[in-house]
Amino acid sequence: MENKPDSKQKITPFLWFDTQAEEALNYYTSIFKGSRINNVVHYGAGGPGPEGSVMTASFSLNGQEFIALNGGPHYKFTEAISFVVNCETQEEIDDLWEKLSAGGEEGRCGWLKDKFGLSWQIVPPVLPKLLGDPDRKKANRVMQAMMQMKKIDIPKLQQAYEQELSEVN
């Protein structure tokens, strides 16, 4: 008998909502391509939530599984946990930024909070490459440019990387 690797994700983010789990999973799955709702469990007569309301739901965003719970008002999201979304193009950054920040709050350096208070980082994979360049002058110019941004602007980062500081300002 051959051992097959377990295809189930070993670590799954678990998101605690007051009462908005169903709204959140519908919202998130409408934003990310390749997303789906996997399973929804409703509270029964003996549960702490209203009978028939969503208790837990599993959903996948671009292949990453999440679980949402309607657990009541006991806990809130903080910036201490965020989800990083790697975006290859400025168009993808612009699209996700607009959708996820709607009704939420724009932060700095590619961070935002969505309308549920969940923190996201919308960033291009080129950003850590530019920031980690061995030429510290180039990397520092990229850092300075990024610190002025809310939504990440790839062309401005590349311009800062390629030009002398005096030319960027």
PDB file of C-alpha atoms in Angstrom:
ATOM      1  CA  MET A   1       0.000   0.000   0.000  1.00  0.00           C
ATOM      2  CA  GLU A   2       1.461   3.308  -1.111  1.00  0.00           C
ATOM      3  CA  ASN A   3       1.486   6.296   1.250  1.00  0.00           C
ATOM      4  CA  LYS A   4       0.019   9.331  -0.449  1.00  0.00           C
ATOM      5  CA  PRO A   5       0.744  12.807   0.885  1.00  0.00           C
ATOM      6  CA  ASP A   6      -2.145  14.487   2.651  1.00  0.00           C
ATOM      7  CA  SER A   7      -3.575  17.009   0.203  1.00  0.00           C
ATOM      8  CA  LYS A   8      -5.407  18.899   2.971  1.00  0.00           C
ATOM      9  CA  GLN A   9      -3.791  22.154   3.981  1.00  0.00           C
ATOM     10  CA  LYS A  10      -2.032  21.683   7.339  1.00  0.00           C
ATOM     11  CA  ILE A  11      -2.391  25.252   8.620  1.00  0.00           C
ATOM     12  CA  THR A  12      -5.612  27.153   8.004  1.00  0.00           C
ATOM     13  CA  PRO A  13      -6.292  30.754   9.039  1.00  0.00           C
ATOM     14  CA  PHE A  14      -9.345  30.892  11.318  1.00  0.00           C
ATOM     15  CA  LEU A  15     -11.194  34.215  11.293  1.00  0.00           C
ATOM     16  CA  TRP A  16     -13.460  35.200  14.198  1.00  0.00           C
ATOM     17  CA  PHE A  17     -16.346  37.485  13.283  1.00  0.00           C
ATOM     18  CA  ASP A  18     -19.130  38.833  15.459  1.00  0.00           C
ATOM     19  CA  THR A  19     -22.025  38.047  13.113  1.00  0.00           C
ATOM     20  CA  GLN A  20     -20.594  38.828   9.647  1.00  0.00           C
ATOM     21  CA  ALA A  21     -18.915  35.513   8.690  1.00  0.00           C
ATOM     22  CA  GLU A  22     -21.333  34.784   5.847  1.00  0.00           C
ATOM     23  CA  GLU A  23     -21.116  38.341   4.506  1.00  0.00           C
ATOM     24  CA  ALA A  24     -17.304  38.198   4.723  1.00  0.00           C
ATOM     25  CA  LEU A  25     -16.890  34.888   2.916  1.00  0.00           C
ATOM     26  CA  ASN A  26     -19.238  36.007   0.139  1.00  0.00           C
ATOM     27  CA  TYR A  27     -17.321  39.293  -0.095  1.00  0.00           C
ATOM     28  CA  TYR A  28     -13.859  37.704  -0.187  1.00  0.00           C
ATOM     29  CA  THR A  29     -14.825  34.984  -2.660  1.00  0.00           C
ATOM     30  CA  SER A  30     -16.250  37.655  -4.983  1.00  0.00           C
ATOM     31  CA  ILE A  31     -12.925  39.541  -4.978  1.00  0.00           C
ATOM     32  CA  PHE A  32     -10.305  36.827  -5.495  1.00  0.00           C
ATOM     33  CA  LYS A  33     -10.166  34.737  -8.644  1.00  0.00           C
ATOM     34  CA  GLY A  34     -10.249  30.974  -8.205  1.00  0.00           C
ATOM     35  CA  SER A  35     -12.228  31.247  -4.968  1.00  0.00           C
ATOM     36  CA  ARG A  36     -15.094  29.181  -3.642  1.00  0.00           C
ATOM     37  CA  ILE A  37     -17.202  28.475  -0.584  1.00  0.00           C
ATOM     38  CA  ASN A  38     -16.394  24.943   0.555  1.00  0.00           C
ATOM     39  CA  ASN A  39     -18.730  24.254   3.463  1.00  0.00           C
ATOM     40  CA  VAL A  40     -21.182  26.123   5.675  1.00  0.00           C
ATOM     41  CA  VAL A  41     -22.414  24.913   9.088  1.00  0.00           C
ATOM     42  CA  HIS A  42     -25.402  26.612  10.736  1.00  0.00           C
ATOM     43  CA  TYR A  43     -26.216  26.965  14.411  1.00  0.00           C
ATOM     44  CA  GLY A  44     -28.884  24.590  15.671  1.00  0.00           C
ATOM     45  CA  ALA A  45     -31.434  25.136  18.417  1.00  0.00           C
ATOM     46  CA  GLY A  46     -28.863  24.506  21.170  1.00  0.00           C
ATOM     47  CA  GLY A  47     -26.091  26.755  19.831  1.00  0.00           C
ATOM     48  CA  PRO A  48     -25.003  30.080  21.234  1.00  0.00           C
ATOM     49  CA  GLY A  49     -25.823  31.803  17.915  1.00  0.00           C
ATOM     50  CA  PRO A  50     -29.311  32.329  16.491  1.00  0.00           C
ATOM     51  CA  GLU A  51     -30.746  29.106  15.127  1.00  0.00           C
ATOM     52  CA  GLY A  52     -30.167  28.855  11.371  1.00  0.00           C
ATOM     53  CA  SER A  53     -27.420  31.502  11.291  1.00  0.00           C
ATOM     54  CA  VAL A  54     -23.945  30.615  10.061  1.00  0.00           C
ATOM     55  CA  MET A  55     -21.741  29.120  12.760  1.00  0.00           C
ATOM     56  CA  THR A  56     -18.659  28.270  10.670  1.00  0.00           C
ATOM     57  CA  ALA A  57     -17.812  28.284   7.012  1.00  0.00           C
ATOM     58  CA  SER A  58     -14.784  27.165   5.086  1.00  0.00           C
ATOM     59  CA  PHE A  59     -13.819  28.938   1.910  1.00  0.00           C
ATOM     60  CA  SER A  60     -10.840  29.124  -0.416  1.00  0.00           C
ATOM     61  CA  LEU A  61      -9.245  32.225  -1.881  1.00  0.00           C
ATOM     62  CA  ASN A  62      -6.982  31.434  -4.801  1.00  0.00           C
ATOM     63  CA  GLY A  63      -6.300  27.962  -3.357  1.00  0.00           C
ATOM     64  CA  GLN A  64      -5.733  29.121   0.267  1.00  0.00           C
ATOM     65  CA  GLU A  65      -8.315  27.709   2.658  1.00  0.00           C
ATOM     66  CA  PHE A  66      -9.826  29.826   5.449  1.00  0.00           C
ATOM     67  CA  ILE A  67     -12.407  29.160   8.129  1.00  0.00           C
ATOM     68  CA  ALA A  68     -14.788  31.845   9.365  1.00  0.00           C
ATOM     69  CA  LEU A  69     -16.720  31.721  12.625  1.00  0.00           C
ATOM     70  CA  ASN A  70     -19.576  33.818  13.929  1.00  0.00           C
ATOM     71  CA  GLY A  71     -18.367  33.782  17.513  1.00  0.00           C
ATOM     72  CA  GLY A  72     -19.796  36.994  18.893  1.00  0.00           C
ATOM     73  CA  PRO A  73     -18.295  40.362  19.794  1.00  0.00           C
ATOM     74  CA  HIS A  74     -15.573  39.025  22.109  1.00  0.00           C
ATOM     75  CA  TYR A  75     -12.587  39.451  19.771  1.00  0.00           C
ATOM     76  CA  LYS A  76     -11.593  41.958  17.092  1.00  0.00           C
ATOM     77  CA  PHE A  77      -8.982  41.889  14.342  1.00  0.00           C
ATOM     78  CA  THR A  78      -5.781  43.880  14.843  1.00  0.00           C
ATOM     79  CA  GLU A  79      -2.877  44.812  12.583  1.00  0.00           C
ATOM     80  CA  ALA A  80      -0.773  42.247  14.447  1.00  0.00           C
ATOM     81  CA  ILE A  81      -2.051  39.734  11.880  1.00  0.00           C
ATOM     82  CA  SER A  82      -2.408  40.523   8.195  1.00  0.00           C
ATOM     83  CA  PHE A  83      -2.659  38.668   4.919  1.00  0.00           C
ATOM     84  CA  VAL A  84      -0.083  39.439   2.244  1.00  0.00           C
ATOM     85  CA  VAL A  85      -1.353  39.330  -1.322  1.00  0.00           C
ATOM     86  CA  ASN A  86       1.433  39.200  -3.902  1.00  0.00           C
ATOM     87  CA  CYS A  87       0.342  41.081  -7.019  1.00  0.00           C
ATOM     88  CA  GLU A  88       2.401  40.800 -10.193  1.00  0.00           C
ATOM     89  CA  THR A  89       1.007  43.897 -11.922  1.00  0.00           C
ATOM     90  CA  GLN A  90      -0.055  47.421 -11.034  1.00  0.00           C
ATOM     91  CA  GLU A  91      -3.471  46.614 -12.481  1.00  0.00           C
ATOM     92  CA  GLU A  92      -3.882  43.763  -9.972  1.00  0.00           C
ATOM     93  CA  ILE A  93      -2.719  45.992  -7.098  1.00  0.00           C
ATOM     94  CA  ASP A  94      -5.164  48.735  -8.152  1.00  0.00           C
ATOM     95  CA  ASP A  95      -8.075  46.296  -8.450  1.00  0.00           C
ATOM     96  CA  LEU A  96      -7.539  44.550  -5.099  1.00  0.00           C
ATOM     97  CA  TRP A  97      -6.767  47.818  -3.320  1.00  0.00           C
ATOM     98  CA  GLU A  98     -10.001  49.379  -4.526  1.00  0.00           C
ATOM     99  CA  LYS A  99     -12.121  46.348  -3.628  1.00  0.00           C
ATOM    100  CA  LEU A 100     -10.565  45.490  -0.259  1.00  0.00           C
ATOM    101  CA  SER A 101     -10.296  49.069   1.021  1.00  0.00           C
ATOM    102  CA  ALA A 102     -13.928  49.900   0.109  1.00  0.00           C
ATOM    103  CA  GLY A 103     -15.670  50.657   3.389  1.00  0.00           C
ATOM    104  CA  GLY A 104     -12.400  50.074   5.230  1.00  0.00           C
ATOM    105  CA  GLU A 105      -9.285  52.108   5.871  1.00  0.00           C
ATOM    106  CA  GLU A 106      -6.208  52.742   3.747  1.00  0.00           C
ATOM    107  CA  GLY A 107      -2.916  52.435   5.575  1.00  0.00           C
ATOM    108  CA  ARG A 108       0.668  53.119   4.528  1.00  0.00           C
ATOM    109  CA  CYS A 109       3.124  51.048   2.528  1.00  0.00           C
ATOM    110  CA  GLY A 110       0.530  48.779   0.929  1.00  0.00           C
ATOM    111  CA  TRP A 111      -1.436  48.024   4.114  1.00  0.00           C
ATOM    112  CA  LEU A 112      -5.194  48.389   4.416  1.00  0.00           C
ATOM    113  CA  LYS A 113      -8.053  47.274   6.612  1.00  0.00           C
ATOM    114  CA  ASP A 114     -11.154  45.943   4.907  1.00  0.00           C
ATOM    115  CA  LYS A 115     -14.699  46.749   6.017  1.00  0.00           C
ATOM    116  CA  PHE A 116     -14.519  43.925   8.595  1.00  0.00           C
ATOM    117  CA  GLY A 117     -11.323  45.296  10.159  1.00  0.00           C
ATOM    118  CA  LEU A 118      -9.087  42.554   8.705  1.00  0.00           C
ATOM    119  CA  SER A 119      -5.630  43.786   7.642  1.00  0.00           C
ATOM    120  CA  TRP A 120      -4.175  43.071   4.211  1.00  0.00           C
ATOM    121  CA  GLN A 121      -0.870  43.905   2.554  1.00  0.00           C
ATOM    122  CA  ILE A 122      -1.230  44.377  -1.200  1.00  0.00           C
ATOM    123  CA  VAL A 123       2.315  44.194  -2.540  1.00  0.00           C
ATOM    124  CA  PRO A 124       4.279  43.242  -5.640  1.00  0.00           C
ATOM    125  CA  PRO A 125       6.942  40.502  -5.322  1.00  0.00           C
ATOM    126  CA  VAL A 126       9.430  42.994  -6.800  1.00  0.00           C
ATOM    127  CA  LEU A 127       9.244  45.092  -3.597  1.00  0.00           C
ATOM    128  CA  PRO A 128      11.378  42.819  -1.349  1.00  0.00           C
ATOM    129  CA  LYS A 129      13.787  42.357  -4.252  1.00  0.00           C
ATOM    130  CA  LEU A 130      14.270  46.127  -4.594  1.00  0.00           C
ATOM    131  CA  LEU A 131      14.464  46.659  -0.829  1.00  0.00           C
ATOM    132  CA  GLY A 132      17.027  43.860  -0.503  1.00  0.00           C
ATOM    133  CA  ASP A 133      19.321  45.100  -3.268  1.00  0.00           C
ATOM    134  CA  PRO A 134      22.995  44.997  -2.191  1.00  0.00           C
ATOM    135  CA  ASP A 135      23.325  48.591  -3.438  1.00  0.00           C
ATOM    136  CA  ARG A 136      22.020  50.201  -0.248  1.00  0.00           C
ATOM    137  CA  LYS A 137      21.589  53.602  -1.915  1.00  0.00           C
ATOM    138  CA  LYS A 138      19.112  52.112  -4.389  1.00  0.00           C
ATOM    139  CA  ALA A 139      17.350  50.114  -1.665  1.00  0.00           C
ATOM    140  CA  ASN A 140      17.103  53.194   0.562  1.00  0.00           C
ATOM    141  CA  ARG A 141      15.581  55.246  -2.261  1.00  0.00           C
ATOM    142  CA  VAL A 142      12.950  52.537  -2.719  1.00  0.00           C
ATOM    143  CA  MET A 143      12.242  52.548   1.037  1.00  0.00           C
ATOM    144  CA  GLN A 144      11.855  56.333   1.038  1.00  0.00           C
ATOM    145  CA  ALA A 145       9.487  56.174  -1.937  1.00  0.00           C
ATOM    146  CA  MET A 146       7.436  53.386  -0.361  1.00  0.00           C
ATOM    147  CA  MET A 147       7.110  55.270   2.930  1.00  0.00           C
ATOM    148  CA  GLN A 148       5.295  58.052   1.032  1.00  0.00           C
ATOM    149  CA  MET A 149       2.747  55.664  -0.463  1.00  0.00           C
ATOM    150  CA  LYS A 150      -0.537  54.232   0.694  1.00  0.00           C
ATOM    151  CA  LYS A 151      -1.225  51.934  -2.267  1.00  0.00           C
ATOM    152  CA  ILE A 152       2.028  50.588  -3.717  1.00  0.00           C
ATOM    153  CA  ASP A 153       2.933  52.131  -7.068  1.00  0.00           C
ATOM    154  CA  ILE A 154       5.337  49.818  -8.944  1.00  0.00           C
ATOM    155  CA  PRO A 155       6.497  52.418 -11.537  1.00  0.00           C
ATOM    156  CA  LYS A 156       7.341  54.910  -8.767  1.00  0.00           C
ATOM    157  CA  LEU A 157       9.296  52.235  -6.877  1.00  0.00           C
ATOM    158  CA  GLN A 158      11.230  51.364 -10.024  1.00  0.00           C
ATOM    159  CA  GLN A 159      11.855  55.045 -10.733  1.00  0.00           C
ATOM    160  CA  ALA A 160      13.245  55.528  -7.224  1.00  0.00           C
ATOM    161  CA  TYR A 161      15.425  52.453  -7.657  1.00  0.00           C
ATOM    162  CA  GLU A 162      16.850  53.589 -10.981  1.00  0.00           C
ATOM    163  CA  GLN A 163      17.386  57.306 -10.326  1.00  0.00           C
ATOM    164  CA  GLU A 164      19.498  59.378  -8.045  1.00  0.00           C
ATOM    165  CA  LEU A 165      17.604  60.765  -5.046  1.00  0.00           C
ATOM    166  CA  SER A 166      17.767  64.339  -6.340  1.00  0.00           C
ATOM    167  CA  GLU A 167      16.067  63.251  -9.582  1.00  0.00           C
ATOM    168  CA  VAL A 168      13.196  61.510  -7.731  1.00  0.00           C
ATOM    169  CA  ASN A 169      12.143  64.554  -5.736  1.00  0.00           C
TER     170      ASN A 169
END
